[in-house]
């Protein structure tokens, strides 16, 4: 049986990463790279294959969300070489000097990336980002536990699901979705808009069993949660374990995001980092990751290798009719991001 690559699978790696052994002593003979990626975002075969091919050991650590990664890098926690971060984080990370540009010509496999994912608003000159995977935010649900398949975001405000609802634990998804539902532009700073969405998210709070961006998947699998604001591939991976699980992009629309491989400034193993990133861009490697994680790949050559069933799954690669309802996150100035974070932490504190 195929299994999700869960936190438990990483326990050996995570334990060694937790102790940060590479910070203290890097044996000169040993080549390593320190990779900080989201949970549920790689195949179990990928990193062992890289090590087998190159002899480079990968210290792999998982991020729960962008904010955690950003906070760590900003606080100067050193030792990372490669991190994965969402589109909207890039300009801010660049501004703060947390990431380095890619040296020209360093990645021979960059040519496999679909040009649609280059020259983006968050990296117009393609210097800081290599797109890794993309996906959407929507609702994961258990068919056996809902009255009918949810079609609207408002299902997450339905009293009859009290205690069976999970929401992602980050400001970006929650505030952006609330603004969208109330018809405000994502860039607004209007106090009325923030009062409105605070009321709406606070009203939802008693119905919410948990705010989580990682363990919600386990609770969806066991049936403890019936409905969850989710990331597409996480739910589709979980559906391999519980076939009752499904994923929908609500009719009001939602967000798509592109996650990127970034070079951390001051990373101790730059050469190894570039080798790892170039490996992740190889069509066969990328197709294997895509098939496993069920997120969408921006790698055009990898897409040609995918199972046609996966390519035509509208939950993974949304068709044009659904794409019309999706948007990417706005790039917000720091003061607005601060307002979002403050609003979110007030809501959570209650
Ligand atoms: C897998 C990846 C989620 C990415 N958990 C959200 N940008």
PDB file of C-alpha atoms in Angstrom, residues 116-229:
ATOM      1  CA  UNK A 116       4.189  30.688 -17.392  1.00  0.00           C
ATOM      2  CA  UNK A 117       5.940  30.335 -14.037  1.00  0.00           C
ATOM      3  CA  UNK A 118       8.785  32.685 -14.901  1.00  0.00           C
ATOM      4  CA  UNK A 119       8.954  36.498 -14.786  1.00  0.00           C
ATOM      5  CA  UNK A 120       6.306  36.540 -12.079  1.00  0.00           C
ATOM      6  CA  UNK A 121       5.206  39.602 -10.104  1.00  0.00           C
ATOM      7  CA  UNK A 122       7.117  38.303  -7.071  1.00  0.00           C
ATOM      8  CA  UNK A 123      10.356  37.681  -9.011  1.00  0.00           C
ATOM      9  CA  UNK A 124      10.171  39.647 -12.248  1.00  0.00           C
ATOM     10  CA  UNK A 125      13.766  39.026 -13.300  1.00  0.00           C
ATOM     11  CA  UNK A 126      13.822  35.324 -12.310  1.00  0.00           C
ATOM     12  CA  UNK A 127      16.800  35.858 -10.069  1.00  0.00           C
ATOM     13  CA  UNK A 128      15.661  34.536  -6.676  1.00  0.00           C
ATOM     14  CA  UNK A 129      13.146  31.782  -7.318  1.00  0.00           C
ATOM     15  CA  UNK A 130      12.896  28.321  -8.803  1.00  0.00           C
ATOM     16  CA  UNK A 131       9.267  27.179  -8.749  1.00  0.00           C
ATOM     17  CA  UNK A 132       8.837  23.853  -6.960  1.00  0.00           C
ATOM     18  CA  UNK A 133       5.127  22.997  -6.835  1.00  0.00           C
ATOM     19  CA  UNK A 134       1.870  24.893  -6.928  1.00  0.00           C
ATOM     20  CA  UNK A 135      -1.550  24.224  -5.511  1.00  0.00           C
ATOM     21  CA  UNK A 136      -4.731  25.715  -4.147  1.00  0.00           C
ATOM     22  CA  UNK A 137      -6.442  26.420  -0.844  1.00  0.00           C
ATOM     23  CA  UNK A 138      -9.918  24.904  -0.560  1.00  0.00           C
ATOM     24  CA  UNK A 139     -12.021  22.580   1.575  1.00  0.00           C
ATOM     25  CA  UNK A 140     -11.058  19.005   2.380  1.00  0.00           C
ATOM     26  CA  UNK A 141     -13.982  16.947   3.619  1.00  0.00           C
ATOM     27  CA  UNK A 142     -15.127  13.502   4.568  1.00  0.00           C
ATOM     28  CA  UNK A 143     -17.959  12.375   2.282  1.00  0.00           C
ATOM     29  CA  UNK A 144     -19.293  10.085   4.965  1.00  0.00           C
ATOM     30  CA  UNK A 145     -19.609  12.896   7.513  1.00  0.00           C
ATOM     31  CA  UNK A 146     -21.187  15.792   5.635  1.00  0.00           C
ATOM     32  CA  UNK A 147     -24.848  16.361   4.796  1.00  0.00           C
ATOM     33  CA  UNK A 148     -23.857  17.057   1.216  1.00  0.00           C
ATOM     34  CA  UNK A 149     -20.521  17.896  -0.423  1.00  0.00           C
ATOM     35  CA  UNK A 150     -19.661  21.478   0.508  1.00  0.00           C
ATOM     36  CA  UNK A 151     -19.733  23.953  -2.349  1.00  0.00           C
ATOM     37  CA  UNK A 152     -19.339  27.177  -0.453  1.00  0.00           C
ATOM     38  CA  UNK A 153     -16.774  28.473   2.016  1.00  0.00           C
ATOM     39  CA  UNK A 154     -19.719  29.181   4.301  1.00  0.00           C
ATOM     40  CA  UNK A 155     -19.935  25.441   5.051  1.00  0.00           C
ATOM     41  CA  UNK A 156     -17.071  26.191   7.454  1.00  0.00           C
ATOM     42  CA  UNK A 157     -19.464  28.465   9.358  1.00  0.00           C
ATOM     43  CA  UNK A 158     -22.241  25.857   9.535  1.00  0.00           C
ATOM     44  CA  UNK A 159     -23.307  25.361  13.181  1.00  0.00           C
ATOM     45  CA  UNK A 160     -24.163  21.734  12.550  1.00  0.00           C
ATOM     46  CA  UNK A 161     -20.449  20.994  12.071  1.00  0.00           C
ATOM     47  CA  UNK A 162     -19.488  22.520  15.430  1.00  0.00           C
ATOM     48  CA  UNK A 163     -16.317  20.853  16.729  1.00  0.00           C
ATOM     49  CA  UNK A 164     -15.737  19.068  13.428  1.00  0.00           C
ATOM     50  CA  UNK A 165     -14.127  21.945  11.574  1.00  0.00           C
ATOM     51  CA  UNK A 166     -10.440  22.640  11.127  1.00  0.00           C
ATOM     52  CA  UNK A 167      -8.900  25.828   9.751  1.00  0.00           C
ATOM     53  CA  UNK A 168      -5.364  26.380   8.473  1.00  0.00           C
ATOM     54  CA  UNK A 169      -3.233  28.040  11.094  1.00  0.00           C
ATOM     55  CA  UNK A 170      -1.976  31.092   9.267  1.00  0.00           C
ATOM     56  CA  UNK A 171      -2.994  34.680   8.649  1.00  0.00           C
ATOM     57  CA  UNK A 172      -2.601  34.574   4.881  1.00  0.00           C
ATOM     58  CA  UNK A 173      -5.178  31.897   4.109  1.00  0.00           C
ATOM     59  CA  UNK A 174      -7.699  32.990   6.743  1.00  0.00           C
ATOM     60  CA  UNK A 175      -7.621  36.741   6.246  1.00  0.00           C
ATOM     61  CA  UNK A 176      -7.429  36.527   2.451  1.00  0.00           C
ATOM     62  CA  UNK A 177     -10.391  34.149   2.299  1.00  0.00           C
ATOM     63  CA  UNK A 178     -12.436  36.255   4.715  1.00  0.00           C
ATOM     64  CA  UNK A 179     -11.767  39.413   2.675  1.00  0.00           C
ATOM     65  CA  UNK A 180     -12.714  37.565  -0.492  1.00  0.00           C
ATOM     66  CA  UNK A 181     -15.961  36.323   1.039  1.00  0.00           C
ATOM     67  CA  UNK A 182     -16.862  39.818   2.183  1.00  0.00           C
ATOM     68  CA  UNK A 183     -16.003  41.310  -1.193  1.00  0.00           C
ATOM     69  CA  UNK A 184     -13.040  43.430  -0.077  1.00  0.00           C
ATOM     70  CA  UNK A 185      -9.829  43.711  -2.124  1.00  0.00           C
ATOM     71  CA  UNK A 186      -6.916  41.801  -0.608  1.00  0.00           C
ATOM     72  CA  UNK A 187      -4.876  45.000  -0.390  1.00  0.00           C
ATOM     73  CA  UNK A 188      -7.420  46.918   1.691  1.00  0.00           C
ATOM     74  CA  UNK A 189      -6.428  48.632   4.919  1.00  0.00           C
ATOM     75  CA  UNK A 190      -9.936  49.951   5.582  1.00  0.00           C
ATOM     76  CA  UNK A 191     -10.676  49.562   9.326  1.00  0.00           C
ATOM     77  CA  UNK A 192     -14.288  48.707   8.473  1.00  0.00           C
ATOM     78  CA  UNK A 193     -13.088  45.737   6.397  1.00  0.00           C
ATOM     79  CA  UNK A 194     -10.914  44.504   9.246  1.00  0.00           C
ATOM     80  CA  UNK A 195     -13.712  44.959  11.792  1.00  0.00           C
ATOM     81  CA  UNK A 196     -15.998  43.011   9.503  1.00  0.00           C
ATOM     82  CA  UNK A 197     -13.690  40.057   8.957  1.00  0.00           C
ATOM     83  CA  UNK A 198     -12.644  39.973  12.625  1.00  0.00           C
ATOM     84  CA  UNK A 199     -16.284  39.610  13.563  1.00  0.00           C
ATOM     85  CA  UNK A 200     -16.756  36.888  10.987  1.00  0.00           C
ATOM     86  CA  UNK A 201     -13.689  34.857  11.968  1.00  0.00           C
ATOM     87  CA  UNK A 202     -14.381  35.314  15.706  1.00  0.00           C
ATOM     88  CA  UNK A 203     -17.918  34.089  15.180  1.00  0.00           C
ATOM     89  CA  UNK A 204     -16.515  30.969  13.569  1.00  0.00           C
ATOM     90  CA  UNK A 205     -14.033  30.307  16.357  1.00  0.00           C
ATOM     91  CA  UNK A 206     -16.358  28.333  18.699  1.00  0.00           C
ATOM     92  CA  UNK A 207     -17.140  25.935  15.840  1.00  0.00           C
ATOM     93  CA  UNK A 208     -13.470  25.283  15.111  1.00  0.00           C
ATOM     94  CA  UNK A 209     -11.918  22.218  16.657  1.00  0.00           C
ATOM     95  CA  UNK A 210      -8.387  23.229  15.713  1.00  0.00           C
ATOM     96  CA  UNK A 211      -6.293  25.676  13.755  1.00  0.00           C
ATOM     97  CA  UNK A 212      -3.678  23.514  12.107  1.00  0.00           C
ATOM     98  CA  UNK A 213      -1.591  23.385   8.957  1.00  0.00           C
ATOM     99  CA  UNK A 214      -0.143  19.914   9.538  1.00  0.00           C
ATOM    100  CA  UNK A 215      -1.972  17.580  11.931  1.00  0.00           C
ATOM    101  CA  UNK A 216      -5.361  18.433  10.445  1.00  0.00           C
ATOM    102  CA  UNK A 217      -4.650  15.795   7.851  1.00  0.00           C
ATOM    103  CA  UNK A 218      -4.350  13.025  10.431  1.00  0.00           C
ATOM    104  CA  UNK A 219      -7.624  14.169  11.997  1.00  0.00           C
ATOM    105  CA  UNK A 220      -9.365  14.188   8.623  1.00  0.00           C
ATOM    106  CA  UNK A 221      -8.149  10.635   8.044  1.00  0.00           C
ATOM    107  CA  UNK A 222      -9.440   9.357  11.386  1.00  0.00           C
ATOM    108  CA  UNK A 223     -12.787  11.136  10.970  1.00  0.00           C
ATOM    109  CA  UNK A 224     -12.305  13.395  13.977  1.00  0.00           C
ATOM    110  CA  UNK A 225     -12.646  16.328  11.596  1.00  0.00           C
ATOM    111  CA  UNK A 226     -15.359  16.459   8.928  1.00  0.00           C
ATOM    112  CA  UNK A 227     -14.385  19.619   7.078  1.00  0.00           C
ATOM    113  CA  UNK A 228     -11.087  21.467   6.870  1.00  0.00           C
ATOM    114  CA  UNK A 229      -9.725  24.508   5.151  1.00  0.00           C
TER     115      UNK A 229
END
